[in-house]
């Protein structure tokens, strides 16, 4: 049955199959800075590289050539992008594009030599690294490029009231890359994926606080008020922030905050001894929390257990201690109500009280992480993780999920197509073209899916398609087009023909650029292309020389834009 | 394996830039701790070229430019002497500036500099179709002298004096084109261009070049253009040239028909495989590297540094194994050896970055 609402929507959009809603109804005006004296008699417009329009403006050829010192015309390029706001971004983007060439090329050459070697040898040599280890090396190089790990600067005098350490601003691109790496490439962290996710959230929780508050944003807010607070433990915010931080496993922050408690002050220690004892006991218990992981980074709290039986034993013991504290007699003489309730709340979190965990966390991913930490520390396997995620999303629904969260759902849902689509939608062609290497690192299923040739897209595979798309993006900027051949030549079916096409279309307004084009032809053994390019240039050069000799003033002076130097007006003489 | 004789590796500092770097030169500075350099940049987002002077402190961090100037188009060639520097453009103009030291700015209190960029203006600008039509291929300033020579793709050779007047030495009418030039003496200079051609000019004998060298080893399939020329002050009869197909050779006026090939694809008589197979963008004599061979006859070629399109920065000597200083994944378009402290080399990379090498 056709939906009535859909029908009316279709008629409203003028019968279009896909309703097109332009972003803005207001016409955008792009000023042209050509600096020519009017009148301008001819204007020609064509597409240039990327989102640029090339506008050629020509004046009437002057009849008295010597008196008019004006140039006969100009070629200017107009950028149709949104404007100067993202210049820094584009600089950063080019840096990533440059830096990823070497790791990508190295991995491709290793792949080629590995496949030729496997044809020769029947059994893999024991001296050879497993393929996923090569991919991890590649991933490490790329990660370095996307931003260095938080700089661990240690000030000589630590500010006791600085709860959150300031580091490098994390990017969602790197966050997404790390997700792909931990789930698809890194074989070593497969046994402790949940704890790996805890680390990931600790680094990137701040990225999620766009439209909805996060534990991170709560902490930032509290940090701001911290200096002005007189009696910190009277503030309900203090206890709220502590329980939130504990729920997602930021133990060192919890302990640091707890030790700001007023009962630690020397003048109060005397009459608040029991209270202080309770606070300290909870702090010690928190710092002793058993973690099911091989190691912890410097400064992080908890006790690591790699073997499951050891961890289970420690976990049971720890829970026992908490239960014992919960039912201890020391709570009665503790007269500070907020402290008593706050600490009890922390104990409930450590005992895995679902309701309290749910109120302590903001995003579903935070709730998810708290489940791993305090309710189901033995969760293993993607299926279990997926079911748990579904449950958490239901408990904390979101109107517009963040692109990173959509990616996580795709990954733990084990749907390669969704993961590719989310990568492409949220992080662009660079991400897809490079992350495919991670996707196929250990999974044969993804490998088959990505390398299957599809007739409907010209017989190329998904992998090739995404590389071609990225190469297309690279060619749209005159500083990055030289990188495109690296990606094009890794495309078996369409790559070389597109490379030839690209080389023919390169402008060469001066010798150096031409020589750089010819160098690419030489590298990829495209002698016929280079001889054709040279022929074209030779003809252009002769035309120009002719104009120079005739000294015709109708020669169009060129802008520094990328254009062939052959725009000139027919001289009527 | 004995590794004691291995040379120590140079310290390498990479400084990414937000713009494309067309050329880069050191400037002389009064203090060894406060080095400065001039660089011509091209902003690809706004299609604007610029010429900027930066200072470099010992921590090798770059702050805002000390001085900046906007040329009429992109810079095609940049040369510096202790007192002056000259820049030529793709639109055929030439601009000469006094160095900051000469303007006695750097010698004064530097504290107010560095926080903001000051404008600088050329002392001489030559513009117009009478001067050059099309791109100026190369310029050179005479050391301590007053004249600047410029050569262009239009085949013109011009001399510009300190007042901004120029005189034509030769007009090739577009039938030849020049891409590099270097002074040999106050009255002689060498030009280079297509077909691995070199021309020796003497201002006392006008009209044509006094000596010519025509390269004959190009194979028809590749280009053969000289991109850079250098002449050592102590060997003014020998000219070092670098160009297409990884070719680096020396041309001795006393043996004009026998060029000494230091590196090339086609040559079978060189003992090692060619250092580079692509364009050699820049050559400079490297006075820091001492020749291993004790035979210091005047016909011997001194060690030279080259940079190439395939990302090699290396020192080559006659009959010696070349020393690679850098092997980059992208082109090294220009470099400069600091004449005050020749262990320091500054390079500009295709991928929008500057590399500074401090050799041990």
Tab-separated table of N, CA, C and O in Angstrom, chain A residues 77 84 87 90-91 94-95 98 101-102 477-479 482-483 510-512 515-516 519 522 534 541 545 548-549 551 555 557-558 560, chain B residues 16-18 20 42 44-47 74 90-91 129 133-134 153 173-174 221 223 227 277-279 281 309 329 331 333 350-352:
chain	number	residue	atom	x	y	z
A	77	UNK	N	40.627	31.654	-10.889
A	77	UNK	CA	39.883	30.505	-10.384
A	77	UNK	C	39.051	30.917	-9.187
A	77	UNK	O	39.493	31.692	-8.348
A	84	UNK	N	36.831	30.351	3.882
A	84	UNK	CA	38.153	30.249	4.485
A	84	UNK	C	38.134	29.527	5.827
A	84	UNK	O	39.161	29.325	6.435
A	87	UNK	N	40.455	26.300	6.211
A	87	UNK	CA	41.794	26.278	5.638
A	87	UNK	C	42.736	25.450	6.500
A	87	UNK	O	43.476	24.601	6.019
A	90	UNK	N	42.149	21.937	5.912
A	90	UNK	CA	42.651	21.387	4.658
A	90	UNK	C	44.165	21.213	4.718
A	90	UNK	O	44.709	20.294	4.120
A	91	UNK	N	44.855	22.076	5.457
A	91	UNK	CA	46.291	21.904	5.647
A	91	UNK	C	46.553	20.597	6.396
A	91	UNK	O	47.399	19.794	6.014
A	94	UNK	N	45.931	17.629	4.132
A	94	UNK	CA	47.022	17.355	3.187
A	94	UNK	C	48.180	16.678	3.897
A	94	UNK	O	48.831	15.788	3.360
A	95	UNK	N	48.431	17.083	5.148
A	95	UNK	CA	49.521	16.474	5.902
A	95	UNK	C	49.256	14.969	6.086
A	95	UNK	O	50.152	14.150	5.969
A	98	UNK	N	49.816	13.242	2.692
A	98	UNK	CA	51.244	13.044	2.395
A	98	UNK	C	51.809	11.900	3.235
A	98	UNK	O	52.490	11.013	2.735
A	101	UNK	N	51.151	8.040	2.484
A	101	UNK	CA	51.627	7.411	1.248
A	101	UNK	C	52.654	6.316	1.537
A	101	UNK	O	52.514	5.187	1.074
A	102	UNK	N	53.662	6.641	2.335
A	102	UNK	CA	54.739	5.679	2.570
A	102	UNK	C	54.247	4.411	3.273
A	102	UNK	O	54.540	3.315	2.788
A	477	UNK	N	43.177	18.377	-5.891
A	477	UNK	CA	43.997	19.462	-5.372
A	477	UNK	C	45.360	19.406	-6.038
A	477	UNK	O	45.930	18.333	-6.165
A	478	UNK	N	45.884	20.555	-6.449
A	478	UNK	CA	47.088	20.489	-7.253
A	478	UNK	C	48.327	20.117	-6.443
A	478	UNK	O	49.356	19.770	-6.991
A	479	UNK	N	48.227	20.176	-5.114
A	479	UNK	CA	49.378	19.741	-4.326
A	479	UNK	C	49.331	18.244	-4.014
A	479	UNK	O	50.347	17.660	-3.673
A	482	UNK	N	49.889	14.471	-7.179
A	482	UNK	CA	51.065	13.621	-7.431
A	482	UNK	C	51.034	12.340	-6.610
A	482	UNK	O	51.763	11.394	-6.893
A	483	UNK	N	50.227	12.326	-5.538
A	483	UNK	CA	50.132	11.131	-4.705
A	483	UNK	C	49.177	10.120	-5.336
A	483	UNK	O	49.319	8.927	-5.139
A	510	UNK	N	54.479	25.700	-16.387
A	510	UNK	CA	55.909	25.943	-16.531
A	510	UNK	C	56.669	24.627	-16.518
A	510	UNK	O	56.132	23.576	-16.163
A	511	UNK	N	57.929	24.729	-16.945
A	511	UNK	CA	58.752	23.545	-17.163
A	511	UNK	C	58.768	22.592	-15.990
A	511	UNK	O	58.671	21.385	-16.172
A	512	UNK	N	58.916	23.153	-14.786
A	512	UNK	CA	59.069	22.286	-13.625
A	512	UNK	C	57.891	21.330	-13.471
A	512	UNK	O	58.074	20.150	-13.215
A	515	UNK	N	57.999	18.628	-16.050
A	515	UNK	CA	59.013	17.616	-15.751
A	515	UNK	C	58.553	16.690	-14.639
A	515	UNK	O	58.857	15.495	-14.649
A	516	UNK	N	57.805	17.240	-13.689
A	516	UNK	CA	57.273	16.384	-12.625
A	516	UNK	C	56.261	15.386	-13.197
A	516	UNK	O	56.216	14.230	-12.775
A	519	UNK	N	58.178	12.703	-14.953
A	519	UNK	CA	58.823	11.808	-13.993
A	519	UNK	C	57.852	10.706	-13.550
A	519	UNK	O	58.241	9.545	-13.399
A	522	UNK	N	57.697	8.207	-16.204
A	522	UNK	CA	58.894	7.355	-16.210
A	522	UNK	C	58.782	6.288	-15.123
A	522	UNK	O	59.063	5.111	-15.370
A	534	UNK	N	54.780	15.468	-24.212
A	534	UNK	CA	55.839	16.329	-24.741
A	534	UNK	C	55.431	16.939	-26.073
A	534	UNK	O	55.726	18.096	-26.344
A	541	UNK	N	54.337	25.436	-26.816
A	541	UNK	CA	55.535	26.259	-26.704
A	541	UNK	C	55.754	27.027	-28.006
A	541	UNK	O	56.083	28.207	-28.000
A	545	UNK	N	55.974	30.930	-28.464
A	545	UNK	CA	57.159	31.571	-29.044
A	545	UNK	C	56.753	32.479	-30.196
A	545	UNK	O	57.278	33.587	-30.363
A	548	UNK	N	55.389	35.581	-28.788
A	548	UNK	CA	56.461	36.425	-28.251
A	548	UNK	C	57.139	37.191	-29.383
A	548	UNK	O	57.423	38.369	-29.290
A	549	UNK	N	57.396	36.449	-30.471
A	549	UNK	CA	58.132	37.087	-31.553
A	549	UNK	C	57.294	38.140	-32.245
A	549	UNK	O	57.783	39.186	-32.640
A	551	UNK	N	55.196	39.773	-30.879
A	551	UNK	CA	54.972	40.800	-29.875
A	551	UNK	C	53.531	41.276	-29.906
A	551	UNK	O	53.240	42.455	-29.775
A	555	UNK	N	48.265	38.800	-26.101
A	555	UNK	CA	48.598	37.672	-25.238
A	555	UNK	C	47.975	37.867	-23.857
A	555	UNK	O	48.071	38.921	-23.263
A	557	UNK	N	47.816	37.539	-20.133
A	557	UNK	CA	48.678	37.271	-18.995
A	557	UNK	C	47.992	36.271	-18.093
A	557	UNK	O	46.795	36.293	-17.896
A	558	UNK	N	48.789	35.368	-17.572
A	558	UNK	CA	48.188	34.281	-16.817
A	558	UNK	C	48.156	34.583	-15.348
A	558	UNK	O	49.059	35.175	-14.795
A	560	UNK	N	48.153	32.951	-11.532
A	560	UNK	CA	48.939	31.839	-11.016
A	560	UNK	C	48.089	30.580	-10.903
A	560	UNK	O	48.536	29.561	-10.426
B	16	UNK	N	56.828	21.156	9.162
B	16	UNK	CA	55.738	21.224	8.179
B	16	UNK	C	55.245	22.658	8.017
B	16	UNK	O	55.209	23.420	8.979
B	17	UNK	N	54.892	23.000	6.802
B	17	UNK	CA	54.398	24.339	6.489
B	17	UNK	C	52.979	24.222	5.942
B	17	UNK	O	52.631	23.199	5.371
B	18	UNK	N	52.191	25.263	6.091
B	18	UNK	CA	50.849	25.192	5.517
B	18	UNK	C	50.808	25.595	4.040
B	18	UNK	O	49.755	25.673	3.448
B	20	UNK	N	52.966	25.653	-0.036
B	20	UNK	CA	53.980	25.047	-0.888
B	20	UNK	C	55.212	25.944	-0.912
B	20	UNK	O	55.100	27.160	-0.974
B	42	UNK	N	53.843	29.492	-1.659
B	42	UNK	CA	52.654	29.624	-2.490
B	42	UNK	C	51.479	29.029	-1.735
B	42	UNK	O	51.481	27.854	-1.395
B	44	UNK	N	48.090	27.565	-1.638
B	44	UNK	CA	47.246	26.933	-2.648
B	44	UNK	C	45.772	27.215	-2.413
B	44	UNK	O	44.967	27.057	-3.318
B	45	UNK	N	45.406	27.626	-1.204
B	45	UNK	CA	43.993	27.875	-0.947
B	45	UNK	C	43.552	29.222	-1.493
B	45	UNK	O	42.434	29.377	-1.942
B	46	UNK	N	44.463	30.188	-1.441
B	46	UNK	CA	44.088	31.514	-1.918
B	46	UNK	C	44.827	31.907	-3.202
B	46	UNK	O	44.690	33.021	-3.672
B	47	UNK	N	45.618	30.979	-3.721
B	47	UNK	CA	46.414	31.251	-4.930
B	47	UNK	C	47.270	32.495	-4.767
B	47	UNK	O	47.337	33.326	-5.656
B	74	UNK	N	54.210	33.731	-8.693
B	74	UNK	CA	55.075	32.799	-7.976
B	74	UNK	C	56.544	33.035	-8.319
B	74	UNK	O	56.898	33.463	-9.414
B	90	UNK	N	57.504	33.963	-12.258
B	90	UNK	CA	57.024	33.278	-13.460
B	90	UNK	C	56.441	34.274	-14.449
B	90	UNK	O	56.231	33.947	-15.607
B	91	UNK	N	56.149	35.480	-14.004
B	91	UNK	CA	55.609	36.481	-14.917
B	91	UNK	C	56.709	37.349	-15.511
B	91	UNK	O	56.428	38.337	-16.161
B	129	UNK	N	57.413	43.850	-20.319
B	129	UNK	CA	57.678	42.965	-21.447
B	129	UNK	C	59.023	43.235	-22.096
B	129	UNK	O	59.549	42.405	-22.817
B	133	UNK	N	59.856	38.106	-21.243
B	133	UNK	CA	58.501	37.669	-21.555
B	133	UNK	C	58.394	36.224	-21.105
B	133	UNK	O	59.180	35.386	-21.518
B	134	UNK	N	57.464	35.959	-20.245
B	134	UNK	CA	57.366	34.599	-19.715
B	134	UNK	C	58.277	34.443	-18.516
B	134	UNK	O	58.840	35.401	-17.993
B	153	UNK	N	63.038	31.893	-20.120
B	153	UNK	CA	62.575	30.927	-21.108
B	153	UNK	C	62.445	31.578	-22.477
B	153	UNK	O	62.391	30.896	-23.495
B	173	UNK	N	65.341	35.362	-28.744
B	173	UNK	CA	64.057	35.448	-29.443
B	173	UNK	C	63.203	34.205	-29.305
B	173	UNK	O	62.497	33.799	-30.221
B	174	UNK	N	63.296	33.563	-28.192
B	174	UNK	CA	62.447	32.394	-27.980
B	174	UNK	C	62.936	31.146	-28.679
B	174	UNK	O	62.331	30.090	-28.567
B	221	UNK	N	64.359	10.170	-25.728
B	221	UNK	CA	63.100	9.903	-25.033
B	221	UNK	C	62.948	10.750	-23.790
B	221	UNK	O	61.853	10.894	-23.272
B	223	UNK	N	63.915	14.342	-21.415
B	223	UNK	CA	64.259	15.751	-21.557
B	223	UNK	C	65.695	15.937	-21.087
B	223	UNK	O	66.228	15.123	-20.344
B	227	UNK	N	69.143	22.403	-14.641
B	227	UNK	CA	68.342	23.129	-13.665
B	227	UNK	C	69.174	24.012	-12.746
B	227	UNK	O	68.650	24.945	-12.148
B	277	UNK	N	67.644	8.932	-10.848
B	277	UNK	CA	67.324	8.791	-12.269
B	277	UNK	C	66.376	9.887	-12.719
B	277	UNK	O	65.921	9.887	-13.851
B	278	UNK	N	66.062	10.785	-11.825
B	278	UNK	CA	65.095	11.811	-12.199
B	278	UNK	C	65.771	13.180	-12.240
B	278	UNK	O	66.992	13.275	-12.256
B	279	UNK	N	64.971	14.223	-12.239
B	279	UNK	CA	65.519	15.585	-12.339
B	279	UNK	C	66.387	15.918	-11.131
B	279	UNK	O	65.989	15.713	-9.987
B	281	UNK	N	67.399	18.904	-9.219
B	281	UNK	CA	66.895	20.285	-9.178
B	281	UNK	C	67.961	21.281	-8.759
B	281	UNK	O	67.922	22.444	-9.133
B	309	UNK	N	64.317	15.085	-7.784
B	309	UNK	CA	62.869	14.881	-7.819
B	309	UNK	C	62.475	13.607	-7.077
B	309	UNK	O	61.404	13.534	-6.482
B	329	UNK	N	60.271	10.453	0.533
B	329	UNK	CA	59.290	9.899	-0.406
B	329	UNK	C	58.791	10.926	-1.426
B	329	UNK	O	58.042	10.582	-2.319
B	331	UNK	N	59.752	14.871	-3.691
B	331	UNK	CA	60.851	15.623	-4.283
B	331	UNK	C	61.469	16.618	-3.304
B	331	UNK	O	60.782	17.183	-2.463
B	333	UNK	N	62.905	20.010	-3.709
B	333	UNK	CA	62.916	20.966	-4.818
B	333	UNK	C	64.055	21.968	-4.749
B	333	UNK	O	64.508	22.455	-5.771
B	350	UNK	N	58.621	18.788	-1.539
B	350	UNK	CA	57.387	18.907	-2.319
B	350	UNK	C	56.159	18.888	-1.406
B	350	UNK	O	55.190	19.593	-1.650
B	351	UNK	N	56.201	18.088	-0.363
B	351	UNK	CA	55.040	17.938	0.501
B	351	UNK	C	55.012	19.001	1.592
B	351	UNK	O	54.892	18.712	2.770
B	352	UNK	N	55.139	20.250	1.185
B	352	UNK	CA	54.944	21.402	2.066
B	352	UNK	C	55.702	21.303	3.381
B	352	UNK	O	55.125	21.477	4.449
